[in-house]
CSV table of N, CA, C and O in Angstrom, one decimal:
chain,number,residue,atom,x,y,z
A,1,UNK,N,0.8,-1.2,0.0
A,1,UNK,CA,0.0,0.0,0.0
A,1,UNK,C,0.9,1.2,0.0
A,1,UNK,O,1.7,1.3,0.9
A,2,UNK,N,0.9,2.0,-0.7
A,2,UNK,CA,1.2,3.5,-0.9
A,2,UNK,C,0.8,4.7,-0.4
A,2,UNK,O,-0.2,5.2,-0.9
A,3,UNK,N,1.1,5.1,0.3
A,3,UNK,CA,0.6,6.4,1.3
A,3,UNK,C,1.3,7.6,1.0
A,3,UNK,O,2.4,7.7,1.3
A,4,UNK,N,0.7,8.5,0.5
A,4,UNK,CA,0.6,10.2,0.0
A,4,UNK,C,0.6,10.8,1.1
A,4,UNK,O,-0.5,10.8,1.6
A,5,UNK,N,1.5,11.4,1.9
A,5,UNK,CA,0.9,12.6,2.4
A,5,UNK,C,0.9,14.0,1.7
A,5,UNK,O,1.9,14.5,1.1
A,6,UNK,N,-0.3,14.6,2.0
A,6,UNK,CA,-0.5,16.3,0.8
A,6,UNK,C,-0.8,17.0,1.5
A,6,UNK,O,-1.9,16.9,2.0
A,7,UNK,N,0.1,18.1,1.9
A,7,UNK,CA,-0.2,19.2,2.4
A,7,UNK,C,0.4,20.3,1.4
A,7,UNK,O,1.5,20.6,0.9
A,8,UNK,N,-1.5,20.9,1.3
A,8,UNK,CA,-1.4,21.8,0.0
A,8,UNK,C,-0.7,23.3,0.3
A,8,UNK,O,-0.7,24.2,-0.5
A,9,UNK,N,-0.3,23.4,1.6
A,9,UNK,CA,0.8,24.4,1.7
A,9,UNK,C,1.8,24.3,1.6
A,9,UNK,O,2.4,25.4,1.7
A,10,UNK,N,2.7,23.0,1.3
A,10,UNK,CA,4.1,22.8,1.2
A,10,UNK,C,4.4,22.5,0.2
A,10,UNK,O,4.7,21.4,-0.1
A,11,UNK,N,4.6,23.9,-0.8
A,11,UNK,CA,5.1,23.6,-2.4
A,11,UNK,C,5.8,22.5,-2.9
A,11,UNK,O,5.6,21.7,-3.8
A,12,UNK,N,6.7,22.9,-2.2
A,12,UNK,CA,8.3,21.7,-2.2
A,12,UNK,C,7.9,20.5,-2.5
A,12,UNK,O,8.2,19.9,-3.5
A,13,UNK,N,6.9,20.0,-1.3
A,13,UNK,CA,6.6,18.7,-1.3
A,13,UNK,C,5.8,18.2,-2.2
A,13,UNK,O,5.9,17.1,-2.7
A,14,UNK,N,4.7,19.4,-2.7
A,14,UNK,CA,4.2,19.2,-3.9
A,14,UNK,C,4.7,19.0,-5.5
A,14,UNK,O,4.1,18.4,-6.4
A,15,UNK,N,6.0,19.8,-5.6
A,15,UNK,CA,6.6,19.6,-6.6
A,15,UNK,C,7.2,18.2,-6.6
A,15,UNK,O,7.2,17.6,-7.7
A,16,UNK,N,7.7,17.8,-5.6
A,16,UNK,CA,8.4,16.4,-5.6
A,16,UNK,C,7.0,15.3,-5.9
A,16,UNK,O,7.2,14.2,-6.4
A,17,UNK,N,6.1,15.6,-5.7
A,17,UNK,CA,4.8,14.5,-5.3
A,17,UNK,C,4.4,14.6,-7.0
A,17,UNK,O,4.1,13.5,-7.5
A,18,UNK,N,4.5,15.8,-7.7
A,18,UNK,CA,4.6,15.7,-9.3
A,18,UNK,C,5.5,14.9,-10.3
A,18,UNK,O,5.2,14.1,-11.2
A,19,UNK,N,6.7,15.3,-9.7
A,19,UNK,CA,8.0,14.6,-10.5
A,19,UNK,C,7.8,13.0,-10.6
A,19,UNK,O,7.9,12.4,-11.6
A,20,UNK,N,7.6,12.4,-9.2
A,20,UNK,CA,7.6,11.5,-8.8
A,20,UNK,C,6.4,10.5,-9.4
A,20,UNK,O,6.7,9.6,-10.2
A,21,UNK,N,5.2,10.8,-9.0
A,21,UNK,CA,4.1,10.1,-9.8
A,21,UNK,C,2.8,11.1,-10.7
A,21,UNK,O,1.6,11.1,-10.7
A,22,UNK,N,3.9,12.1,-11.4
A,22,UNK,CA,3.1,12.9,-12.6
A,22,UNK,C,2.4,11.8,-13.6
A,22,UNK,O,1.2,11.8,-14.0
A,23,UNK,N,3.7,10.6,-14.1
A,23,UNK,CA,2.3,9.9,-14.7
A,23,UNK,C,1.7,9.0,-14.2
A,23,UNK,O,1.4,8.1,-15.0
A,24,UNK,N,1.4,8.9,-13.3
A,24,UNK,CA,0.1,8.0,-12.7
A,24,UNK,C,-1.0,8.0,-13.8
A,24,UNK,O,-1.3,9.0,-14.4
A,25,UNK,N,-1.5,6.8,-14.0
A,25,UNK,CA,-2.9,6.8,-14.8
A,25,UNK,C,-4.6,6.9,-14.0
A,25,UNK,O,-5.7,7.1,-14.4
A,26,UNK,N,-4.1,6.6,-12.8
A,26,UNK,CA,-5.3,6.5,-11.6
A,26,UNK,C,-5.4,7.2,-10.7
A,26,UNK,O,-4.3,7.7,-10.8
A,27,UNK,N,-6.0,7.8,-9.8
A,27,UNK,CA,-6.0,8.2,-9.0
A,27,UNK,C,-5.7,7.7,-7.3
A,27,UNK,O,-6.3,6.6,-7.0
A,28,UNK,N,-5.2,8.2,-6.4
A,28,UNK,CA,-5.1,7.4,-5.1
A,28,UNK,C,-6.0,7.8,-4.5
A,28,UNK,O,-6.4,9.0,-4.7
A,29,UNK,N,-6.4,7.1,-3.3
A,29,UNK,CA,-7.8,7.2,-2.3
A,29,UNK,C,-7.1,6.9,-1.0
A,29,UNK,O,-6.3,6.1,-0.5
A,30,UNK,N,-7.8,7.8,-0.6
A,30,UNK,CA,-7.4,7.7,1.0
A,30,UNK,C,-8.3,8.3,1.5
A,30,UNK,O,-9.1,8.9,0.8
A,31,UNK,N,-8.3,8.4,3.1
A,31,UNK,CA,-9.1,9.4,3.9
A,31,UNK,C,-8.5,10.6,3.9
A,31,UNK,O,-7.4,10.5,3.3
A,32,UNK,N,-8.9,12.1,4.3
A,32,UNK,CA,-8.2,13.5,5.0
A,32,UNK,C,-8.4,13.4,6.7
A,32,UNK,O,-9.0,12.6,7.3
A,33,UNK,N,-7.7,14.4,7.1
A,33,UNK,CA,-7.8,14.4,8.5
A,33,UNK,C,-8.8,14.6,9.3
A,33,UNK,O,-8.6,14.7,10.6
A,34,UNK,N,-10.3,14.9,8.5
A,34,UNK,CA,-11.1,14.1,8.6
A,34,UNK,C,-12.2,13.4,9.0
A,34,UNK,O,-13.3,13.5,9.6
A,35,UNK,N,-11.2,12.1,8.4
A,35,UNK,CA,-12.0,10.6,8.1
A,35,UNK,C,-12.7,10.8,6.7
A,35,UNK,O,-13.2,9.7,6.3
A,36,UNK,N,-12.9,11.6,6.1
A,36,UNK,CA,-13.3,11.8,4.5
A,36,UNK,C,-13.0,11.1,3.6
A,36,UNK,O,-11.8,11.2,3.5
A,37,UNK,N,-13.3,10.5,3.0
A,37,UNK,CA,-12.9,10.0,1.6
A,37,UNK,C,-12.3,10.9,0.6
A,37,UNK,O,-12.9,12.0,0.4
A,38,UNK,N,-11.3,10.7,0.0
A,38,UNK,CA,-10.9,11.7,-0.8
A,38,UNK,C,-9.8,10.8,-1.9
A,38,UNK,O,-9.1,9.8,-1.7
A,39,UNK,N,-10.1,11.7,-3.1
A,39,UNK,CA,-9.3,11.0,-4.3
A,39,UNK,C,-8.1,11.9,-4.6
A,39,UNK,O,-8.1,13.1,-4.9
A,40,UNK,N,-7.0,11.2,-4.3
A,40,UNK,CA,-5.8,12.7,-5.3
A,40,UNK,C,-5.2,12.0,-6.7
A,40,UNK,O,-4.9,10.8,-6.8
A,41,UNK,N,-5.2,13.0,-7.8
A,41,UNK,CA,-4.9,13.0,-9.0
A,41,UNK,C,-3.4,13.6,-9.2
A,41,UNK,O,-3.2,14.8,-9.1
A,42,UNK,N,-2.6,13.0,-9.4
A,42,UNK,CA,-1.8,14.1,-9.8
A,42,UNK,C,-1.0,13.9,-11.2
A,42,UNK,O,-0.6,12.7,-11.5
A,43,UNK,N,-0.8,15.1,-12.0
A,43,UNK,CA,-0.4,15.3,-13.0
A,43,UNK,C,1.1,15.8,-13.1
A,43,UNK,O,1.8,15.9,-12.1
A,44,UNK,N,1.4,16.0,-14.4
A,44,UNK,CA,3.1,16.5,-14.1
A,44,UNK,C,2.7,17.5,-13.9
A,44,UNK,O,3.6,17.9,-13.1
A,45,UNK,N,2.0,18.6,-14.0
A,45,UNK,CA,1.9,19.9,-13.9
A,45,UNK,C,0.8,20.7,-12.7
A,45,UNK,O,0.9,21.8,-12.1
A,46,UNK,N,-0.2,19.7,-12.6
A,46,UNK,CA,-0.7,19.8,-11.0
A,46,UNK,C,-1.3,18.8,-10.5
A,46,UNK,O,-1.1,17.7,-11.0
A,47,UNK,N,-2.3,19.0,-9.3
A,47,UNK,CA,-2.6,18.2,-8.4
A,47,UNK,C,-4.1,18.6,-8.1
A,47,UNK,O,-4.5,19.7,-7.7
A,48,UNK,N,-4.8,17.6,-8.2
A,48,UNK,CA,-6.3,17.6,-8.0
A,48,UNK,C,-7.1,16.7,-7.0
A,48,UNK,O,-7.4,15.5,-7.3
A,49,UNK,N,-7.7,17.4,-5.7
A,49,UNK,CA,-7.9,16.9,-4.8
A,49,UNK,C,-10.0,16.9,-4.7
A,49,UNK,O,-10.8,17.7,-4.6
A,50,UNK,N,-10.1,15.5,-4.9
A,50,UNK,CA,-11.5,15.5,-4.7
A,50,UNK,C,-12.4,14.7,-3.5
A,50,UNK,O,-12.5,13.5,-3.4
A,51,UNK,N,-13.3,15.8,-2.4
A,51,UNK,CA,-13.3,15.3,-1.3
A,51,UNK,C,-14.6,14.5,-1.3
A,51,UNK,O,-15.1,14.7,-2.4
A,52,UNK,N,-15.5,13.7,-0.6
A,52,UNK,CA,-16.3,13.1,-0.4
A,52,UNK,C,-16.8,13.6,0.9
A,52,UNK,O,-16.8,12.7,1.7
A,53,UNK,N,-17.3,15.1,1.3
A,53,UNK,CA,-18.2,15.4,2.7
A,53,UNK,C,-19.2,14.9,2.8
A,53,UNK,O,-20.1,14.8,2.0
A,54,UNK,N,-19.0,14.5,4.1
A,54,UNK,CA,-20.0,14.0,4.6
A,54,UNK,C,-20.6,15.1,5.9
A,54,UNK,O,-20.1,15.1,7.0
A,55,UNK,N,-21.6,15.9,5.6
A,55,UNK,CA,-22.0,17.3,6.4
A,55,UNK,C,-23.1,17.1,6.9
A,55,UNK,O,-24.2,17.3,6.3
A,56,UNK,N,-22.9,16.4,8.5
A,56,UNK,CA,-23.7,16.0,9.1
A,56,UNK,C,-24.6,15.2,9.4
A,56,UNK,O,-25.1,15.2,10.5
């Protein structure tokens, strides 16, 4: 299992999280902090985060 951590304020780490698996063909699934469902996409050029709320 493969574990992402994304924190969308830490450029750096975002750039390396591009380089690294820009071509992914799928998306990865995990929870946020949460407990959310959430999909991350990432491309060579950015990163696309899609959440699953659950609001109450």
């Amino acid at each position: 299992m493969n574990i992402i951590h994304f924190n969308p304020a830490d450029l750096q780490s975002m750039r390396q999280l591009m380089k690294q698996h820009g071509d992914s063909e799928f998306p990865y699934w995990g929870k946020n902090e949460n407990g959310e469902p959430v999909s991350i996409s990432i491309f060579p050029d950015r990163i696309a985060v899609v959440t699953e709320q659950s609001n109450g």
